[in-house]
Amino acid sequence: FDEIIVDLTTKRKQYPRKILECVIKTIKAQHE
Amino acid sequence: MSVDPMTYEAQFFGFTPQTCMLRIYIAFQDYLFEVMQAVEQVILKKLDGIPGCEISPVQIRKCTEKFLCFMKGRFDNLFGKMEELFLQLILRIPPHILLPEDKCQESHPCSEEEIQLLQQEIEQLQEKYKTELRTREALLAELEEQKIVQAKLRQTLTLFDELENVGRDRGTNDFREGLVFLVQNSRKLQNIRDNVERESKKLKIS
Amino acid sequence: SSTISRVKLLDTMVDTFLQKLVAAGSYKRFSDCYKRFYQLQPDMTQRIYDKFITQLQASIREEICEIKEEGNLEAVLNSLDKIVEEGRDRKEPAWRPSGIPEKDLCSIMAPYFLQQRDTLRHHVQKQEAKNRQLADAILAGRKQVEELQLQIQARQQAFQALHREQRELLAVLREP
């Protein structure tokens, strides 16, 4: 249970930033 | 009793507070046992050094267990209180606090519907921009055409001007006069030619 | 308002825990449990007890230091102090993850989509303005072409009239 919580919350902390990097790359590519 | 998984705290610390407390509890408890074991070892060693001592290791073990049992009870009680305070005051994110990585949840709250609308608007704007760019191409193309047409038309006008200028070079200030002047000149030339022909006939006859 | 830092609070709590634990495991209690040894060797009992307490406290403090170092706990707790301090004026409960990632992700992406939308809006408006200028230039150009055509038409008609007159003139001039 503890590992699941840590895994889940680590994703909550890190994934938005990673996804955002992809979104920003996509937006820049579209812009170019 | 539902367990509070303290996920928001785990998001911040990278571990669950309960696990942290468990880790501390186990470490403290191990130390208590280790130190007690060391105490017992020292006492047994001391007793070995006393000749004719009647205290047996079993008796010492009983003493150790008695003291440890009491200490363990107090330890658990005290640790429980400390854990409660830890989880309340140290390893807790107060309910009114938002972590920095979640700032935009409150600065730009956005539902899924809103984000879809936003994406639709972006697509429409992209289409509109492409249309404007195509319009620009078409407009620029017509501008180029206009330049060519205007150049041709000006060329034609220049032609007319040159025609007029020809007349002007001959001292007539406009084309009509030029033409009359031309026709009169050609008329004179005709007369001169007739005269020449007549004279040459006379010469032949004589 | 002068909140104690979490690190200080932690140290205080551990100290209090140790004090109370030591108070519970008093020398009297210790000597009661090891009564016969105590009667045999009171001084030795005292020394063993003192050593027991010192060792226990040292081990527990050392453990706390290790945990602090291992998880860089002091820096993490100090940064939490800072975050809490920054949010001290707030009263209402703050946002928490909904448990639906897609939903929570929307607000994170919103600022970037909004920025993209504004940039696109700006580009579209700029291009529209440029195209309006181009369109005006084209209308002016069309007008100019029209004028040039009219000028040429006028010149052409004048020239044709002239030509007609020329022929009449010639006819007159040519009459015997």
XYZ file of C-alpha atoms in Angstrom:
414
model
C 0.000 0.000 0.000
C 2.797 2.341 0.965
C 4.678 1.674 -2.261
C 1.524 2.292 -4.262
C 1.037 5.631 -2.520
C 4.649 6.688 -3.069
C 4.532 5.547 -6.698
C 1.242 7.347 -7.321
C 2.284 10.587 -5.665
C 5.664 10.559 -7.389
C 3.810 10.381 -10.670
C 1.509 13.191 -9.561
C 4.583 15.311 -8.868
C 6.614 14.475 -11.954
C 4.307 13.540 -14.789
C 2.525 16.883 -15.236
C 5.907 18.519 -15.814
C 6.916 15.824 -18.320
C 3.570 16.032 -20.109
C 3.868 19.789 -20.125
C 7.279 19.556 -21.776
C 5.715 17.484 -24.563
C 2.767 19.883 -24.857
C 5.122 22.874 -25.087
C 7.251 21.083 -27.698
C 4.087 20.329 -29.691
C 2.884 23.923 -29.451
C 6.287 25.210 -30.579
C 6.369 22.754 -33.469
C 2.865 23.800 -34.530
C 3.899 27.405 -34.267
C 6.951 26.875 -36.456
C -11.387 3.771 10.999
C -10.384 4.900 7.522
C -6.642 5.353 7.151
C -5.574 8.757 5.839
C -2.995 7.756 3.205
C -1.559 11.313 3.401
C -0.957 11.217 -0.356
C -0.441 14.977 -0.597
C 2.311 14.762 2.004
C 3.816 11.808 0.143
C 3.769 13.927 -3.020
C 5.837 16.544 -1.210
C 8.189 14.373 0.867
C 8.580 11.482 -1.534
C 7.648 9.066 1.261
C 4.518 8.534 3.327
C 4.752 10.093 6.804
C 3.461 6.881 8.347
C 6.334 4.940 6.786
C 8.764 7.498 8.077
C 7.366 7.118 11.587
C 7.429 3.336 11.280
C 11.066 3.555 10.247
C 11.865 5.701 13.287
C 9.833 3.450 15.596
C 11.620 0.302 14.455
C 15.020 1.975 14.728
C 14.309 3.282 18.244
C 12.916 -0.046 19.345
C 15.968 -1.871 17.975
C 18.212 0.451 19.960
C 16.248 -0.150 23.117
C 16.599 -3.901 22.643
C 20.283 -3.633 21.742
C 21.118 -1.494 24.755
C 19.158 -3.784 27.049
C 21.041 -6.727 25.605
C 24.332 -4.933 26.230
C 23.254 -4.179 29.833
C 22.490 -7.831 30.398
C 25.818 -8.923 28.854
C 27.729 -6.517 31.120
C 25.886 -7.708 34.234
C 26.473 -11.357 33.390
C 30.145 -10.631 32.797
C 30.367 -8.845 36.173
C 28.680 -11.767 37.885
C 31.129 -14.160 36.291
C 33.834 -12.188 38.008
C 32.256 -12.633 41.443
C 33.215 -15.988 42.981
C 30.372 -18.045 44.607
C 27.745 -15.717 43.187
C 24.270 -17.256 43.514
C 22.542 -15.105 40.898
C 21.958 -17.252 37.791
C 21.788 -15.939 34.183
C 18.172 -17.050 34.042
C 17.401 -14.779 36.985
C 19.228 -11.912 35.269
C 17.259 -12.643 32.086
C 14.027 -12.402 34.094
C 15.148 -9.048 35.493
C 15.956 -7.871 31.993
C 12.590 -8.949 30.676
C 10.809 -7.256 33.543
C 12.627 -3.958 33.004
C 12.327 -4.190 29.221
C 8.641 -4.986 29.369
C 8.047 -1.908 31.435
C 10.290 0.253 29.209
C 8.648 -1.097 26.058
C 5.224 -0.166 27.400
C 6.316 3.358 28.209
C 8.240 3.537 24.951
C 5.174 2.610 22.878
C 2.994 5.035 24.760
C 5.449 7.896 24.406
C 6.208 7.049 20.804
C 2.495 6.990 19.990
C 2.145 10.517 21.342
C 5.251 11.679 19.489
C 4.004 10.077 16.272
C 0.694 11.873 16.608
C 2.469 15.203 17.005
C 4.855 14.420 14.159
C 1.979 13.631 11.822
C 0.056 16.696 12.937
C 2.750 19.343 13.153
C 5.745 18.300 11.147
C 4.981 15.856 8.368
C 1.625 17.381 7.430
C 0.684 19.788 4.669
C -1.890 22.108 6.291
C -5.261 21.842 4.467
C -5.131 25.465 3.290
C -1.665 25.036 1.737
C -1.119 24.272 -1.937
C 2.214 22.861 -3.113
C 4.118 24.967 -5.653
C 3.747 22.393 -8.413
C -0.028 22.664 -8.046
C -0.181 26.475 -8.072
C -1.903 26.582 -11.442
C -4.731 24.434 -10.097
C -5.899 27.588 -8.369
C -4.429 30.272 -10.604
C -5.865 28.661 -13.768
C -8.632 26.322 -12.625
C -9.821 24.661 -15.786
C -12.341 21.891 -16.339
C -12.035 19.282 -19.071
C -14.866 20.971 -20.989
C -13.098 24.315 -20.806
C -9.834 22.845 -22.018
C -11.670 21.211 -24.938
C -13.272 24.528 -25.831
C -9.851 26.133 -25.627
C -8.368 23.510 -27.923
C -11.240 23.976 -30.382
C -10.660 27.716 -30.333
C -6.964 27.123 -30.986
C -7.771 24.879 -33.955
C -10.169 27.482 -35.347
C -7.550 30.177 -34.921
C -4.993 27.984 -36.685
C -7.395 27.503 -39.605
C -8.124 31.228 -39.637
C -4.418 31.996 -39.646
C -3.850 29.617 -42.559
C -6.731 31.292 -44.423
C -5.226 34.698 -43.788
C -1.879 33.461 -45.074
C -3.510 32.092 -48.220
C -5.349 35.404 -48.629
C -2.048 37.178 -48.302
C -0.556 35.002 -51.069
C -3.489 35.765 -53.333
C -3.324 39.490 -52.616
C 0.411 39.583 -53.223
C -0.077 37.686 -56.483
C -2.655 40.227 -57.657
C -0.361 43.073 -56.623
C 2.374 41.565 -58.797
C -0.061 41.223 -61.688
C -1.171 44.819 -61.235
C 2.425 46.001 -61.435
C 2.878 44.172 -64.735
C -0.416 45.450 -66.146
C 0.304 48.994 -65.018
C 3.771 48.802 -66.578
C 2.231 47.654 -69.867
C -0.423 50.379 -69.772
C 2.215 53.011 -69.010
C 4.277 51.632 -71.890
C 1.293 52.181 -74.183
C 0.816 55.687 -72.886
C 4.519 56.325 -73.438
C 4.077 55.166 -76.997
C 1.373 57.760 -77.521
C 3.602 60.383 -75.911
C 6.479 59.443 -78.183
C 4.210 59.756 -81.192
C 3.309 63.238 -80.062
C 6.931 64.015 -79.378
C 7.777 63.104 -82.959
C 5.449 65.848 -84.127
C 6.899 68.233 -81.557
C 10.437 67.607 -82.837
C 9.279 68.967 -86.171
C 8.243 72.254 -84.641
C 4.550 71.432 -84.393
C 3.232 71.541 -80.992
C 0.638 68.895 -81.420
C 0.032 65.826 -83.427
C -2.833 67.147 -85.577
C -0.745 70.044 -86.833
C 2.070 67.619 -87.347
C -0.126 65.552 -89.531
C -1.310 68.595 -91.601
C 2.305 69.703 -91.815
C 3.191 66.237 -93.041
C 0.424 66.199 -95.614
C 1.310 69.714 -96.894
C 4.945 68.683 -97.141
C 3.978 65.588 -99.075
C 1.751 67.795 -101.313
C 4.704 70.110 -102.021
C 6.823 67.079 -102.786
C 4.160 65.891 -105.230
C 4.188 69.312 -106.991
C 7.953 69.343 -107.141
C 7.883 65.875 -108.592
C 5.248 66.873 -111.219
C 7.391 69.923 -112.164
C 10.495 67.814 -112.502
C 8.632 65.343 -114.691
C 7.322 68.171 -116.945
C 10.766 69.785 -117.360
C 12.361 66.430 -118.177
C 9.727 65.861 -120.893
C 10.473 69.310 -122.405
C 14.185 68.528 -122.415
C 13.540 65.213 -124.211
C 11.390 66.944 -126.830
C 13.950 69.715 -127.598
C 2.637 34.075 14.632
C 6.207 33.281 15.398
C 5.901 29.676 14.315
C 8.646 27.319 15.371
C 10.490 25.759 12.453
C 9.600 22.142 11.782
C 13.198 21.067 12.292
C 13.288 22.671 15.721
C 9.924 21.144 16.528
C 11.240 17.735 15.524
C 14.329 18.063 17.723
C 12.193 19.282 20.609
C 9.814 16.366 20.261
C 12.631 13.827 20.159
C 14.230 15.465 23.213
C 10.926 15.363 25.053
C 10.417 11.747 24.042
C 13.857 10.844 25.364
C 13.381 12.822 28.584
C 10.108 11.062 29.293
C 11.534 7.688 28.332
C 14.478 8.221 30.677
C 12.156 9.470 33.395
C 10.082 6.310 32.961
C 13.134 4.105 33.072
C 14.412 5.698 36.270
C 17.381 4.351 38.211
C 15.019 3.310 40.980
C 12.967 1.239 38.540
C 16.165 -0.208 37.043
C 17.623 -1.170 40.429
C 14.242 -2.621 41.510
C 14.288 -4.916 38.474
C 17.907 -5.921 39.001
C 17.441 -5.945 42.820
C 19.785 -8.800 43.716
C 22.562 -7.517 41.419
C 21.978 -4.031 42.810
C 22.355 -5.319 46.391
C 25.507 -7.115 45.376
C 27.065 -4.286 43.336
C 25.282 -0.927 43.906
C 28.071 1.162 42.389
C 28.378 -1.084 39.378
C 24.607 -1.007 38.922
C 24.679 2.791 38.907
C 27.463 2.835 36.319
C 25.703 0.287 34.112
C 22.466 2.247 34.358
C 24.189 5.540 33.479
C 25.878 3.847 30.542
C 22.515 2.371 29.486
C 20.850 5.775 29.449
C 23.747 7.505 27.714
C 23.949 4.815 25.053
C 20.209 4.771 24.451
C 20.037 8.524 24.042
C 23.114 8.605 21.812
C 21.743 5.844 19.576
C 18.358 7.507 19.187
C 19.851 10.925 18.468
C 22.243 9.356 15.989
C 19.303 7.656 14.269
C 17.470 10.940 13.960
C 20.584 12.543 12.455
C 20.861 9.702 9.992
C 17.232 10.041 8.953
C 17.669 13.786 8.568
C 20.698 13.314 6.336
C 19.274 10.405 4.388
C 16.143 12.215 3.260
C 17.718 15.678 3.340
C 14.920 16.162 5.801
C 16.080 19.488 7.216
C 16.058 21.190 3.829
C 12.716 19.582 2.959
C 11.152 20.666 6.250
C 12.569 24.171 5.901
C 11.111 24.424 2.411
C 7.776 23.242 3.788
C 8.014 25.965 6.450
C 8.507 28.468 3.660
C 5.562 27.168 1.633
C 3.320 27.275 4.697
C 4.543 30.761 5.556
C 3.724 31.960 2.043
C 0.223 30.538 2.312
C -0.410 31.739 5.857
C -3.072 34.275 4.806
C -5.265 31.660 3.274
C -8.056 30.161 5.299
C -10.209 28.098 2.943
C -9.083 24.542 2.129
C -6.713 24.437 -0.813
C -7.073 22.323 -3.948
C -6.139 18.673 -3.678
C -5.653 16.083 -6.431
C -9.028 14.782 -7.550
C -7.754 11.304 -8.268
C -8.604 11.758 -11.960
C -5.318 12.635 -13.690
C -6.983 13.865 -16.897
C -9.030 16.280 -14.863
C -6.113 17.584 -12.804
C -3.941 17.922 -15.889
C -6.327 20.447 -17.467
C -5.421 23.267 -15.123
C -1.729 22.527 -15.539
C -1.944 22.807 -19.315
C -4.423 25.684 -19.330
C -1.828 28.494 -19.019
C 0.080 27.169 -22.030
C -3.015 26.693 -24.152
C -4.204 30.166 -23.170
C -0.805 31.554 -24.168
C -0.964 29.668 -27.480
C -4.453 30.973 -28.114
C -3.385 34.566 -27.369
C -0.333 34.226 -29.607
C -2.477 32.855 -32.432
C -5.045 35.595 -31.913
C -2.281 38.176 -32.131
C -0.859 36.626 -35.311
C -4.309 36.394 -36.922
C -5.090 40.017 -36.063
C -1.694 41.132 -37.351
C -2.145 39.189 -40.587
C -5.693 40.466 -41.000
C -4.439 44.030 -40.622
C -1.682 43.391 -43.166
C -4.188 41.814 -45.545
C -6.470 44.814 -45.138
C -3.565 47.039 -46.144
C -2.815 44.763 -49.096
C -6.492 44.798 -50.082
C -6.529 48.595 -49.917
C -3.377 48.684 -52.038
C -5.030 46.364 -54.530
C -8.179 48.460 -54.691
C -5.997 51.526 -55.287
C -4.065 49.578 -57.899
C -7.255 48.472 -59.615
C -8.408 52.091 -59.627
C -5.106 53.116 -61.164
C -5.341 50.425 -63.830
C -8.832 51.647 -64.581
C -7.590 55.225 -64.901
C -4.717 54.161 -67.141
C -7.141 52.175 -69.278
C -9.430 55.225 -69.525
C -6.443 57.398 -70.436
C -5.385 54.940 -73.113
C -8.955 54.656 -74.350
C -9.149 58.450 -74.628
C -5.788 58.592 -76.405
C -6.821 55.754 -78.661
C -10.128 57.449 -79.550
C -8.294 60.747 -80.154
C -5.826 58.918 -82.311
C -8.596 57.166 -84.250
C -10.398 60.508 -84.733
C -7.166 61.891 -85.999
C -6.781 59.007 -88.299
C -10.258 59.568 -89.660
C -9.446 63.271 -90.165
C -6.209 62.327 -91.820
C -8.047 60.239 -94.325
C -10.592 63.043 -94.967
C -7.722 65.500 -95.274
C -5.901 63.296 -97.677
C -9.022 62.872 -99.703
C -9.442 66.627 -99.835
C -5.781 67.229 -100.567
C -5.677 64.568 -103.200
C -8.591 66.118 -105.189
C -7.232 67.256 -108.508
